[in-house]
Amino acid sequence: AQKITQTQPGMFVQEKEAVTLDCTYDTSDQSYGLFWYKQPSSGEMIFLIYQGSYDEQNATEGRYSLNFQKARKSANLVISASQLGDSAMYFCAMRERIQGAQKLVFGQGTRLTINP
Amino acid sequence: DAMVIQNPRYQVTQFGKPVTLSCSQTLNHNVMYWYQQKSSQAPKLLFHYYDKDFNNEADTPDNFQSRRPNTSFCFLDIRSPGLGDAAMYLCATSRRGDRSSYNEQFFGPGTRLTVL
């Protein structure tokens, strides 16, 4: 079974600084996918970025980029030029195949606080 | 806009009183998921529907049931809520994703359940 580990329960960053949220994973599959989601205090899960195991380049989406190091089994999220609105819970997740679908296995999350 | 809708956003029920949470989608996705997220924890999959096929996670208590009368709607029934069932319940949808392919899950805003 897949396992996701996020070792930073909380992070505090000054506004406009870059921040890296750590994520390591464990899987025996050769083909897999990694996701990052943002969860504000309101509760909804907002998709940020995806990295496939066969993607040769690191994924980027605006201010978000994924530092994918396959040999180390890490998929860290980098947020450039952080904003106050980035304060939220961040979850790293991996897809796991189930009957007719794929479920997400989540890490424990990192609570990011951006200070003005 | 195509989206995933959950009603109500907040639900209060009494210990042992059955409750139903509702999810609807306009994305016409094959798969609908129900996740349970307890306070300060990661979301955990309870079950999913692939079209009309219901698939229960092995560790989902019998107290939790689900119905999917059509493609657009899916319900979560908690037959006898206990204090430990207080949580955020997240509904998500995706296209068929049983292959090794990118398959984003779209989440609704969640229903926060309180059990008195």
PDB file of C-alpha atoms in Angstrom:
ATOM      1  CA  ALA A   1       0.000   0.000   0.000  1.00  0.00           C
ATOM      2  CA  GLN A   2       1.034   3.567  -0.622  1.00  0.00           C
ATOM      3  CA  LYS A   3       2.191   5.774   2.206  1.00  0.00           C
ATOM      4  CA  ILE A   4       2.667   9.527   2.319  1.00  0.00           C
ATOM      5  CA  THR A   5       4.703  11.284   4.993  1.00  0.00           C
ATOM      6  CA  GLN A   6       4.632  14.996   5.732  1.00  0.00           C
ATOM      7  CA  THR A   7       7.048  15.733   8.548  1.00  0.00           C
ATOM      8  CA  GLN A   8       6.213  19.411   9.113  1.00  0.00           C
ATOM      9  CA  PRO A   9       3.058  19.798  11.224  1.00  0.00           C
ATOM     10  CA  GLY A  10       3.329  23.597  11.007  1.00  0.00           C
ATOM     11  CA  MET A  11       5.290  26.213   9.086  1.00  0.00           C
ATOM     12  CA  PHE A  12       5.504  29.956   9.669  1.00  0.00           C
ATOM     13  CA  VAL A  13       6.743  32.156   6.830  1.00  0.00           C
ATOM     14  CA  GLN A  14       6.977  35.864   6.207  1.00  0.00           C
ATOM     15  CA  GLU A  15       4.875  37.255   3.399  1.00  0.00           C
ATOM     16  CA  LYS A  16       6.639  37.339   0.010  1.00  0.00           C
ATOM     17  CA  GLU A  17       9.137  34.685   1.007  1.00  0.00           C
ATOM     18  CA  ALA A  18       9.310  31.328  -0.758  1.00  0.00           C
ATOM     19  CA  VAL A  19       8.321  28.241   1.206  1.00  0.00           C
ATOM     20  CA  THR A  20       8.957  24.543   0.709  1.00  0.00           C
ATOM     21  CA  LEU A  21       6.578  21.944   2.108  1.00  0.00           C
ATOM     22  CA  ASP A  22       8.060  18.472   2.405  1.00  0.00           C
ATOM     23  CA  CYS A  23       6.491  15.250   1.218  1.00  0.00           C
ATOM     24  CA  THR A  24       7.997  11.774   0.981  1.00  0.00           C
ATOM     25  CA  TYR A  25       6.212   8.723  -0.295  1.00  0.00           C
ATOM     26  CA  ASP A  26       6.516   4.986  -0.404  1.00  0.00           C
ATOM     27  CA  THR A  27       5.126   2.769  -3.119  1.00  0.00           C
ATOM     28  CA  SER A  28       6.006  -0.415  -4.937  1.00  0.00           C
ATOM     29  CA  ASP A  29       4.262   0.722  -8.123  1.00  0.00           C
ATOM     30  CA  GLN A  30       6.345   1.789 -11.101  1.00  0.00           C
ATOM     31  CA  SER A  31       3.618   4.132 -12.300  1.00  0.00           C
ATOM     32  CA  TYR A  32       2.104   6.512  -9.786  1.00  0.00           C
ATOM     33  CA  GLY A  33       0.879  10.051  -9.379  1.00  0.00           C
ATOM     34  CA  LEU A  34       1.359  12.659  -6.698  1.00  0.00           C
ATOM     35  CA  PHE A  35      -0.967  15.525  -5.859  1.00  0.00           C
ATOM     36  CA  TRP A  36      -0.915  18.567  -3.652  1.00  0.00           C
ATOM     37  CA  TYR A  37      -4.134  20.008  -2.252  1.00  0.00           C
ATOM     38  CA  LYS A  38      -4.779  23.162  -0.248  1.00  0.00           C
ATOM     39  CA  GLN A  39      -7.471  23.192   2.430  1.00  0.00           C
ATOM     40  CA  PRO A  40      -8.431  26.623   3.823  1.00  0.00           C
ATOM     41  CA  SER A  41     -10.266  26.917   7.114  1.00  0.00           C
ATOM     42  CA  SER A  42     -13.562  26.787   5.199  1.00  0.00           C
ATOM     43  CA  GLY A  43     -12.863  23.129   4.494  1.00  0.00           C
ATOM     44  CA  GLU A  44     -12.883  22.633   0.741  1.00  0.00           C
ATOM     45  CA  MET A  45      -9.985  20.781  -0.863  1.00  0.00           C
ATOM     46  CA  ILE A  46      -8.419  22.806  -3.661  1.00  0.00           C
ATOM     47  CA  PHE A  47      -6.262  21.017  -6.207  1.00  0.00           C
ATOM     48  CA  LEU A  48      -2.898  22.718  -6.709  1.00  0.00           C
ATOM     49  CA  ILE A  49      -0.549  20.567  -8.753  1.00  0.00           C
ATOM     50  CA  TYR A  50       0.060  17.065 -10.079  1.00  0.00           C
ATOM     51  CA  GLN A  51       3.228  15.087 -10.872  1.00  0.00           C
ATOM     52  CA  GLY A  52       3.255  11.781 -12.691  1.00  0.00           C
ATOM     53  CA  SER A  53       6.033   9.338 -11.994  1.00  0.00           C
ATOM     54  CA  TYR A  54       7.055   9.270 -15.663  1.00  0.00           C
ATOM     55  CA  ASP A  55       6.998  13.032 -16.107  1.00  0.00           C
ATOM     56  CA  GLU A  56      10.527  14.138 -16.895  1.00  0.00           C
ATOM     57  CA  GLN A  57      10.042  17.731 -15.867  1.00  0.00           C
ATOM     58  CA  ASN A  58       8.919  19.073 -12.530  1.00  0.00           C
ATOM     59  CA  ALA A  59       5.328  20.275 -12.587  1.00  0.00           C
ATOM     60  CA  THR A  60       4.608  23.988 -12.301  1.00  0.00           C
ATOM     61  CA  GLU A  61       1.331  25.880 -11.910  1.00  0.00           C
ATOM     62  CA  GLY A  62       1.734  29.613 -11.454  1.00  0.00           C
ATOM     63  CA  ARG A  63       3.400  30.214  -8.081  1.00  0.00           C
ATOM     64  CA  TYR A  64       3.391  26.505  -7.290  1.00  0.00           C
ATOM     65  CA  SER A  65       6.071  24.098  -8.373  1.00  0.00           C
ATOM     66  CA  LEU A  66       6.778  20.549  -7.403  1.00  0.00           C
ATOM     67  CA  ASN A  67      10.357  19.505  -6.649  1.00  0.00           C
ATOM     68  CA  PHE A  68      10.181  15.860  -7.670  1.00  0.00           C
ATOM     69  CA  GLN A  69      13.148  13.695  -6.738  1.00  0.00           C
ATOM     70  CA  LYS A  70      12.261  10.166  -7.734  1.00  0.00           C
ATOM     71  CA  ALA A  71      15.325   8.440  -6.326  1.00  0.00           C
ATOM     72  CA  ARG A  72      14.682  10.014  -2.934  1.00  0.00           C
ATOM     73  CA  LYS A  73      10.919   9.430  -3.209  1.00  0.00           C
ATOM     74  CA  SER A  74      10.196  13.029  -2.408  1.00  0.00           C
ATOM     75  CA  ALA A  75       7.717  15.463  -3.942  1.00  0.00           C
ATOM     76  CA  ASN A  76       8.096  18.776  -2.176  1.00  0.00           C
ATOM     77  CA  LEU A  77       5.786  21.691  -2.919  1.00  0.00           C
ATOM     78  CA  VAL A  78       7.422  25.076  -3.461  1.00  0.00           C
ATOM     79  CA  ILE A  79       5.347  28.228  -3.193  1.00  0.00           C
ATOM     80  CA  SER A  80       7.099  31.307  -4.495  1.00  0.00           C
ATOM     81  CA  ALA A  81       6.352  34.819  -3.250  1.00  0.00           C
ATOM     82  CA  SER A  82       3.960  33.701  -0.528  1.00  0.00           C
ATOM     83  CA  GLN A  83       0.773  35.680   0.121  1.00  0.00           C
ATOM     84  CA  LEU A  84      -1.456  36.018   3.165  1.00  0.00           C
ATOM     85  CA  GLY A  85      -4.103  33.996   1.337  1.00  0.00           C
ATOM     86  CA  ASP A  86      -1.739  31.039   1.201  1.00  0.00           C
ATOM     87  CA  SER A  87      -2.341  30.400   4.909  1.00  0.00           C
ATOM     88  CA  ALA A  88      -4.045  27.009   4.979  1.00  0.00           C
ATOM     89  CA  MET A  89      -3.548  23.300   5.480  1.00  0.00           C
ATOM     90  CA  TYR A  90      -1.607  21.594   2.685  1.00  0.00           C
ATOM     91  CA  PHE A  91      -1.916  17.911   1.892  1.00  0.00           C
ATOM     92  CA  CYS A  92       0.304  15.751  -0.248  1.00  0.00           C
ATOM     93  CA  ALA A  93      -1.479  12.743  -1.708  1.00  0.00           C
ATOM     94  CA  MET A  94      -0.826   9.738  -3.891  1.00  0.00           C
ATOM     95  CA  ARG A  95      -3.336   7.892  -6.007  1.00  0.00           C
ATOM     96  CA  GLU A  96      -3.946   4.240  -5.289  1.00  0.00           C
ATOM     97  CA  ARG A  97      -5.842   2.002  -7.669  1.00  0.00           C
ATOM     98  CA  ILE A  98      -9.076   0.597  -6.354  1.00  0.00           C
ATOM     99  CA  GLN A  99     -12.062  -1.065  -7.993  1.00  0.00           C
ATOM    100  CA  GLY A 100     -12.757   0.910 -11.157  1.00  0.00           C
ATOM    101  CA  ALA A 101     -11.220   4.072  -9.812  1.00  0.00           C
ATOM    102  CA  GLN A 102      -8.351   5.632  -7.962  1.00  0.00           C
ATOM    103  CA  LYS A 103      -8.478   6.780  -4.376  1.00  0.00           C
ATOM    104  CA  LEU A 104      -6.245   9.376  -2.800  1.00  0.00           C
ATOM    105  CA  VAL A 105      -4.027   8.458   0.114  1.00  0.00           C
ATOM    106  CA  PHE A 106      -3.185  11.621   2.008  1.00  0.00           C
ATOM    107  CA  GLY A 107      -0.337  12.628   4.256  1.00  0.00           C
ATOM    108  CA  GLN A 108      -1.071  14.168   7.645  1.00  0.00           C
ATOM    109  CA  GLY A 109      -0.787  17.673   6.256  1.00  0.00           C
ATOM    110  CA  THR A 110       1.222  20.803   7.004  1.00  0.00           C
ATOM    111  CA  ARG A 111      -0.423  23.915   8.406  1.00  0.00           C
ATOM    112  CA  LEU A 112       1.130  26.927   6.711  1.00  0.00           C
ATOM    113  CA  THR A 113       0.830  30.368   8.279  1.00  0.00           C
ATOM    114  CA  ILE A 114       1.934  33.439   6.352  1.00  0.00           C
ATOM    115  CA  ASN A 115       2.845  36.387   8.564  1.00  0.00           C
ATOM    116  CA  PRO A 116       2.497  39.966   7.290  1.00  0.00           C
TER     117      PRO A 116
ATOM    118  CA  ASP B   1     -19.822  26.413 -13.776  1.00  0.00           C
ATOM    119  CA  ALA B   2     -19.505  22.688 -13.460  1.00  0.00           C
ATOM    120  CA  MET B   3     -19.015  21.752  -9.857  1.00  0.00           C
ATOM    121  CA  VAL B   4     -19.540  19.480  -6.886  1.00  0.00           C
ATOM    122  CA  ILE B   5     -22.177  20.642  -4.422  1.00  0.00           C
ATOM    123  CA  GLN B   6     -22.707  19.407  -0.896  1.00  0.00           C
ATOM    124  CA  ASN B   7     -25.722  20.086   1.281  1.00  0.00           C
ATOM    125  CA  PRO B   8     -25.954  21.089   3.959  1.00  0.00           C
ATOM    126  CA  ARG B   9     -22.617  22.756   4.741  1.00  0.00           C
ATOM    127  CA  TYR B  10     -23.206  22.289   8.457  1.00  0.00           C
ATOM    128  CA  GLN B  11     -25.291  19.519  10.004  1.00  0.00           C
ATOM    129  CA  VAL B  12     -26.071  19.005  13.657  1.00  0.00           C
ATOM    130  CA  THR B  13     -27.608  15.737  14.779  1.00  0.00           C
ATOM    131  CA  GLN B  14     -28.228  13.946  18.041  1.00  0.00           C
ATOM    132  CA  PHE B  15     -26.459  10.845  19.209  1.00  0.00           C
ATOM    133  CA  GLY B  16     -28.156   7.869  17.544  1.00  0.00           C
ATOM    134  CA  LYS B  17     -30.415   9.912  15.240  1.00  0.00           C
ATOM    135  CA  PRO B  18     -29.996   8.952  11.561  1.00  0.00           C
ATOM    136  CA  VAL B  19     -28.627  11.627   9.288  1.00  0.00           C
ATOM    137  CA  THR B  20     -28.198  11.947   5.524  1.00  0.00           C
ATOM    138  CA  LEU B  21     -25.632  14.075   3.744  1.00  0.00           C
ATOM    139  CA  SER B  22     -26.072  14.961   0.116  1.00  0.00           C
ATOM    140  CA  CYS B  23     -23.695  15.459  -2.800  1.00  0.00           C
ATOM    141  CA  SER B  24     -24.456  16.433  -6.374  1.00  0.00           C
ATOM    142  CA  GLN B  25     -22.264  17.041  -9.388  1.00  0.00           C
ATOM    143  CA  THR B  26     -22.630  18.684 -12.777  1.00  0.00           C
ATOM    144  CA  LEU B  27     -19.383  17.236 -14.141  1.00  0.00           C
ATOM    145  CA  ASN B  28     -20.975  14.002 -15.368  1.00  0.00           C
ATOM    146  CA  HIS B  29     -18.175  12.022 -13.780  1.00  0.00           C
ATOM    147  CA  ASN B  30     -18.394   8.260 -13.450  1.00  0.00           C
ATOM    148  CA  VAL B  31     -16.891   8.053  -9.987  1.00  0.00           C
ATOM    149  CA  MET B  32     -18.107   9.607  -6.750  1.00  0.00           C
ATOM    150  CA  TYR B  33     -16.244   9.299  -3.464  1.00  0.00           C
ATOM    151  CA  TRP B  34     -17.009   9.961   0.187  1.00  0.00           C
ATOM    152  CA  TYR B  35     -14.131  10.882   2.481  1.00  0.00           C
ATOM    153  CA  GLN B  36     -14.269  11.392   6.237  1.00  0.00           C
ATOM    154  CA  GLN B  37     -11.916  13.961   7.766  1.00  0.00           C
ATOM    155  CA  LYS B  38     -11.728  14.200  11.525  1.00  0.00           C
ATOM    156  CA  SER B  39     -10.297  17.253  13.205  1.00  0.00           C
ATOM    157  CA  SER B  40      -6.593  17.782  12.460  1.00  0.00           C
ATOM    158  CA  GLN B  41      -6.413  14.574  10.447  1.00  0.00           C
ATOM    159  CA  ALA B  42      -6.082  13.670   6.798  1.00  0.00           C
ATOM    160  CA  PRO B  43      -9.148  12.738   4.777  1.00  0.00           C
ATOM    161  CA  LYS B  44      -9.865   9.016   4.696  1.00  0.00           C
ATOM    162  CA  LEU B  45     -11.891   7.268   2.012  1.00  0.00           C
ATOM    163  CA  LEU B  46     -15.089   5.607   3.239  1.00  0.00           C
ATOM    164  CA  PHE B  47     -16.385   4.254  -0.087  1.00  0.00           C
ATOM    165  CA  HIS B  48     -16.870   5.111  -3.718  1.00  0.00           C
ATOM    166  CA  TYR B  49     -19.240   4.463  -6.590  1.00  0.00           C
ATOM    167  CA  TYR B  50     -18.016   3.645 -10.051  1.00  0.00           C
ATOM    168  CA  ASP B  51     -21.201   4.291 -11.986  1.00  0.00           C
ATOM    169  CA  LYS B  52     -23.704   2.192 -10.005  1.00  0.00           C
ATOM    170  CA  ASP B  53     -21.136  -0.160  -8.525  1.00  0.00           C
ATOM    171  CA  PHE B  54     -20.661   0.442  -4.821  1.00  0.00           C
ATOM    172  CA  ASN B  55     -17.240  -0.210  -3.312  1.00  0.00           C
ATOM    173  CA  ASN B  56     -16.719  -0.129   0.430  1.00  0.00           C
ATOM    174  CA  GLU B  57     -13.333   0.346   2.073  1.00  0.00           C
ATOM    175  CA  ALA B  58     -12.510  -2.608   4.290  1.00  0.00           C
ATOM    176  CA  ASP B  59     -12.412  -0.581   7.494  1.00  0.00           C
ATOM    177  CA  THR B  60     -15.539   1.527   6.935  1.00  0.00           C
ATOM    178  CA  PRO B  61     -18.004   0.838   9.770  1.00  0.00           C
ATOM    179  CA  ASP B  62     -21.386  -0.704   8.921  1.00  0.00           C
ATOM    180  CA  ASN B  63     -22.967   2.398  10.408  1.00  0.00           C
ATOM    181  CA  PHE B  64     -22.117   4.208   7.176  1.00  0.00           C
ATOM    182  CA  GLN B  65     -24.140   3.531   4.043  1.00  0.00           C
ATOM    183  CA  SER B  66     -24.406   5.229   0.679  1.00  0.00           C
ATOM    184  CA  ARG B  67     -26.855   5.564  -2.195  1.00  0.00           C
ATOM    185  CA  ARG B  68     -26.391   6.776  -5.729  1.00  0.00           C
ATOM    186  CA  PRO B  69     -29.807   7.034  -7.444  1.00  0.00           C
ATOM    187  CA  ASN B  70     -28.351   8.559 -10.626  1.00  0.00           C
ATOM    188  CA  THR B  71     -25.104   9.904 -12.066  1.00  0.00           C
ATOM    189  CA  SER B  72     -25.525  13.325 -10.493  1.00  0.00           C
ATOM    190  CA  PHE B  73     -26.413  12.503  -6.905  1.00  0.00           C
ATOM    191  CA  CYS B  74     -24.826  10.525  -4.088  1.00  0.00           C
ATOM    192  CA  PHE B  75     -25.935  10.308  -0.462  1.00  0.00           C
ATOM    193  CA  LEU B  76     -24.123   9.356   2.709  1.00  0.00           C
ATOM    194  CA  ASP B  77     -26.335   7.839   5.397  1.00  0.00           C
ATOM    195  CA  ILE B  78     -25.170   7.479   8.967  1.00  0.00           C
ATOM    196  CA  ARG B  79     -27.618   5.127  10.625  1.00  0.00           C
ATOM    197  CA  SER B  80     -26.770   5.756  14.272  1.00  0.00           C
ATOM    198  CA  PRO B  81     -24.267   8.584  14.644  1.00  0.00           C
ATOM    199  CA  GLY B  82     -21.900   8.387  17.564  1.00  0.00           C
ATOM    200  CA  LEU B  83     -19.765  11.139  19.043  1.00  0.00           C
ATOM    201  CA  GLY B  84     -16.800   9.710  17.130  1.00  0.00           C
ATOM    202  CA  ASP B  85     -18.548  10.348  13.812  1.00  0.00           C
ATOM    203  CA  ALA B  86     -18.276  14.098  14.193  1.00  0.00           C
ATOM    204  CA  ALA B  87     -16.135  15.150  11.250  1.00  0.00           C
ATOM    205  CA  MET B  88     -15.974  16.921   7.929  1.00  0.00           C
ATOM    206  CA  TYR B  89     -17.431  14.762   5.159  1.00  0.00           C
ATOM    207  CA  LEU B  90     -16.018  15.454   1.736  1.00  0.00           C
ATOM    208  CA  CYS B  91     -17.561  14.333  -1.511  1.00  0.00           C
ATOM    209  CA  ALA B  92     -15.363  14.104  -4.604  1.00  0.00           C
ATOM    210  CA  THR B  93     -15.786  13.059  -8.213  1.00  0.00           C
ATOM    211  CA  SER B  94     -13.520  11.920 -11.008  1.00  0.00           C
ATOM    212  CA  ARG B  95     -13.676  10.412 -14.448  1.00  0.00           C
ATOM    213  CA  ARG B  96     -13.045   6.726 -14.708  1.00  0.00           C
ATOM    214  CA  GLY B  97      -9.513   6.263 -13.491  1.00  0.00           C
ATOM    215  CA  ASP B  98      -8.639   2.634 -13.130  1.00  0.00           C
ATOM    216  CA  ARG B  99      -5.666   2.977 -15.429  1.00  0.00           C
ATOM    217  CA  SER B 100      -2.338   4.562 -14.701  1.00  0.00           C
ATOM    218  CA  SER B 101      -3.361   7.999 -15.801  1.00  0.00           C
ATOM    219  CA  TYR B 102      -3.770  11.443 -14.434  1.00  0.00           C
ATOM    220  CA  ASN B 103      -7.139  11.548 -12.774  1.00  0.00           C
ATOM    221  CA  GLU B 104      -7.864  14.666 -10.768  1.00  0.00           C
ATOM    222  CA  GLN B 105     -10.517  14.432  -8.103  1.00  0.00           C
ATOM    223  CA  PHE B 106     -12.822  17.408  -7.753  1.00  0.00           C
ATOM    224  CA  PHE B 107     -13.974  18.032  -4.210  1.00  0.00           C
ATOM    225  CA  GLY B 108     -17.107  19.633  -2.881  1.00  0.00           C
ATOM    226  CA  PRO B 109     -16.998  22.176  -0.048  1.00  0.00           C
ATOM    227  CA  GLY B 110     -17.710  19.516   2.580  1.00  0.00           C
ATOM    228  CA  THR B 111     -20.357  19.039   5.244  1.00  0.00           C
ATOM    229  CA  ARG B 112     -19.258  19.555   8.817  1.00  0.00           C
ATOM    230  CA  LEU B 113     -21.183  17.146  11.037  1.00  0.00           C
ATOM    231  CA  THR B 114     -21.660  17.779  14.745  1.00  0.00           C
ATOM    232  CA  VAL B 115     -23.078  15.039  16.975  1.00  0.00           C
ATOM    233  CA  LEU B 116     -24.621  16.146  20.270  1.00  0.00           C
TER     234      LEU B 116
END
